[in-house]
Amino acid sequence: EDQVTQSPEALRLQEGESSSLNCSYTVSGLRGLFWYRQDPGKGPEFLFTLYSAGEEKEKERLKATLTKKESFLHITAPKPEDSATYLCAVQASGTYKYIFGTGTRLKVLA
Amino acid sequence: NAGVTQTPKFQVLKTGQSMTLQCAQDMNHNSMYWYRQDPGMGLRLIYYSASEGTTDKGEVPNGYNVSRLNKREFSLRLESAAPSQTSVYFCASTRTVFDNQPQHFGDGTRLSIL
């Protein structure tokens, strides 16, 4: 069964304290892995797409990486405005559906 | 630059009442989706429409119906609301289901059923 697991469920960081969020997936062939940011009361906002193992994408303080079994979202020197829930989703081969993890709630303290 | 627009933003219903959630996108996307988001459960697919004129069931379709009114609009209907359908509902769209593109989401409808 296709599955996506995110860890940790919640993370509190001091401003400037770098860390990583994990997304482990089990799918029968990966078409794409997607990272989203979700603010309270809002819909998910697209951050990155990764298609193959070894691929990396960067945007400001965020960097996403992909292996054959997991993806990491690295946050370097976070700021309070990076506080949000980060969602990971995969699309498996042979399907048009997206499978979402339950997210990591990130809180960055000033 | 509206993207995906959902109406209403909030709604309270009584058990057994019906209602339709509306979704419209202005990005000329072919594919549209309805999800529900519950605490600890993640986003679960209710129905999707790969293209205008087609709809398919997702993971949790029971108790819901959909209509792809035209290329822009995709509505979700609850015929007889139940407390278990209390949730936040999100509509999303992609250019097409065929090319591994990310989804674009609306800001959701928060639905409470008493």
Coordinates of N, CA, C and O in Angstrom, one line a residue, chain A residues 31-32 34 36 38 40-46 49 51 87 91 95-98 100-102, chain B residues 33 35 37 40-43 45 48 57 90 94 97-103 105-107 110:
Chain A
R31 N 6.4 9.0 -9.2 CA 6.2 10.0 -10.3 C 6.7 11.4 -9.8 O 7.2 12.2 -10.6
G32 N 6.5 11.7 -8.6 CA 6.9 13.0 -8.1 C 6.7 13.1 -6.6 O 5.8 12.5 -6.0
F34 N 6.3 16.1 -3.5 CA 6.0 17.5 -3.4 C 6.0 18.0 -2.0 O 5.5 17.3 -1.1
Y36 N 4.8 21.2 0.6 CA 4.0 22.3 0.7 C 4.1 22.9 2.1 O 4.5 22.3 3.0
Q38 N 1.8 25.1 4.9 CA 0.4 25.4 5.2 C 0.4 26.3 6.4 O 0.8 25.9 7.5
P40 N -1.9 28.6 9.2 CA -3.3 28.4 9.9 C -4.4 29.1 9.1 O -4.2 30.3 8.7
G41 N -5.5 28.4 8.8 CA -6.6 29.0 8.1 C -6.4 29.1 6.6 O -7.2 29.8 6.0
K42 N -5.3 28.6 6.1 CA -5.0 28.7 4.7 C -4.9 27.3 4.0 O -4.7 26.3 4.7
G43 N -4.9 27.3 2.7 CA -4.6 26.1 2.0 C -3.1 25.9 1.8 O -2.3 26.8 2.0
P44 N -2.7 24.6 1.5 CA -1.3 24.4 1.2 C -0.8 25.2 0.1 O -1.4 25.4 -0.9
E45 N 0.5 25.7 0.3 CA 1.2 26.5 -0.7 C 2.4 25.7 -1.2 O 3.2 25.2 -0.4
F46 N 2.5 25.5 -2.5 CA 3.5 24.7 -3.1 C 4.9 25.3 -2.9 O 5.1 26.5 -3.0
T49 N 9.1 20.5 -6.0 CA 8.8 19.1 -6.6 C 10.2 18.5 -6.8 O 11.1 19.1 -7.3
Y51 N 11.8 14.7 -8.4 CA 11.4 13.6 -9.3 C 12.3 12.4 -9.2 O 11.8 11.3 -9.4
L87 N 3.9 20.0 4.7 CA 3.3 18.8 4.2 C 4.1 18.2 3.0 O 4.7 19.0 2.2
Q91 N 3.2 11.2 -5.6 CA 2.3 10.7 -6.7 C 3.0 9.5 -7.2 O 4.2 9.5 -7.6
T95 N -1.0 6.1 -11.3 CA -2.1 6.7 -10.6 C -2.1 8.2 -10.8 O -1.0 8.8 -11.0
Y96 N -3.2 8.8 -10.8 CA -3.3 10.2 -10.8 C -3.5 10.9 -9.5 O -3.8 12.1 -9.4
K97 N -3.5 10.1 -8.4 CA -3.8 10.6 -7.1 C -2.5 11.0 -6.4 O -1.4 10.4 -6.6
Y98 N -2.7 11.9 -5.4 CA -1.6 12.4 -4.6 C -1.8 11.8 -3.2 O -2.9 12.0 -2.7
F100 N -0.9 12.2 0.7 CA -0.3 13.2 1.7 C 0.1 12.6 3.0 O -0.6 11.7 3.5
G101 N 1.2 13.1 3.6 CA 1.5 12.8 4.9 C 0.7 13.8 5.9 O 0.0 14.6 5.4
T102 N 0.8 13.5 7.2 CA 0.1 14.3 8.1 C 0.7 15.6 8.5 O 0.2 16.4 9.2
Chain B
Y33 N -9.6 18.7 -7.9 CA -9.7 17.7 -6.8 C -10.5 18.3 -5.6 O -10.4 19.5 -5.4
Y35 N -10.6 17.5 -1.4 CA -10.0 16.9 -0.3 C -10.7 17.3 1.0 O -11.3 18.3 1.0
Q37 N -9.6 17.6 5.2 CA -8.5 17.6 6.1 C -9.0 17.5 7.5 O -9.7 18.4 8.0
G40 N -4.7 15.0 12.4 CA -4.0 13.7 12.5 C -4.3 12.8 11.3 O -3.7 11.6 11.3
M41 N -5.0 13.2 10.3 CA -5.4 12.3 9.2 C -4.7 12.8 7.9 O -4.7 12.0 6.9
G42 N -4.3 14.0 7.8 CA -3.7 14.5 6.6 C -4.9 14.8 5.6 O -6.0 14.6 5.9
L43 N -4.5 15.1 4.4 CA -5.4 15.4 3.3 C -5.9 14.1 2.7 O -5.1 13.3 2.3
L45 N -8.4 12.4 -0.3 CA -9.0 12.7 -1.6 C -10.5 12.1 -1.5 O -10.7 11.0 -1.3
Y48 N -12.0 13.4 -7.7 CA -11.3 14.2 -8.6 C -11.8 14.2 -10.0 O -12.6 13.3 -10.4
K57 N -13.9 8.6 -8.2 CA -13.9 8.5 -6.7 C -12.5 8.5 -6.2 O -11.6 7.9 -6.9
F90 N -10.9 21.2 1.1 CA -10.0 21.9 0.1 C -10.2 21.5 -1.3 O -10.3 20.3 -1.5
T94 N -4.7 21.1 -11.0 CA -3.4 21.0 -11.7 C -3.6 21.2 -13.2 O -4.7 21.0 -13.7
V97 N -3.5 15.8 -14.9 CA -3.0 14.7 -14.1 C -1.9 14.0 -14.7 O -1.2 13.2 -14.0
F98 N -1.6 14.2 -16.0 CA -0.7 13.4 -16.7 C 0.8 13.8 -16.6 O 1.7 13.1 -17.0
D99 N 1.1 15.0 -16.0 CA 2.5 15.4 -16.1 C 3.1 15.7 -14.8 O 4.0 16.6 -14.7
N100 N 2.7 15.1 -13.7 CA 3.4 15.2 -12.4 C 3.6 16.6 -11.9 O 4.6 16.9 -11.3
Q101 N 2.6 17.4 -12.0 CA 2.7 18.8 -11.6 C 2.1 19.0 -10.2 O 1.3 18.2 -9.8
P102 N 2.6 20.0 -9.4 CA 2.0 20.2 -8.1 C 0.6 20.7 -8.2 O 0.2 21.3 -9.2
Q103 N -0.1 20.5 -7.1 CA -1.5 21.0 -7.0 C -1.5 22.5 -6.5 O -0.6 22.8 -5.7
F105 N -4.0 25.0 -4.3 CA -5.1 24.8 -3.4 C -5.8 26.1 -3.2 O -5.2 27.2 -3.2
G106 N -7.1 26.0 -2.9 CA -7.8 27.1 -2.3 C -7.6 27.2 -0.8 O -6.9 26.4 -0.3
D107 N -8.3 28.2 -0.2 CA -8.1 28.4 1.3 C -9.1 27.6 2.1 O -9.1 27.8 3.3
R110 N -14.6 25.7 6.0 CA -14.7 25.0 7.3 C -16.1 24.7 7.6 O -16.9 25.6 7.7

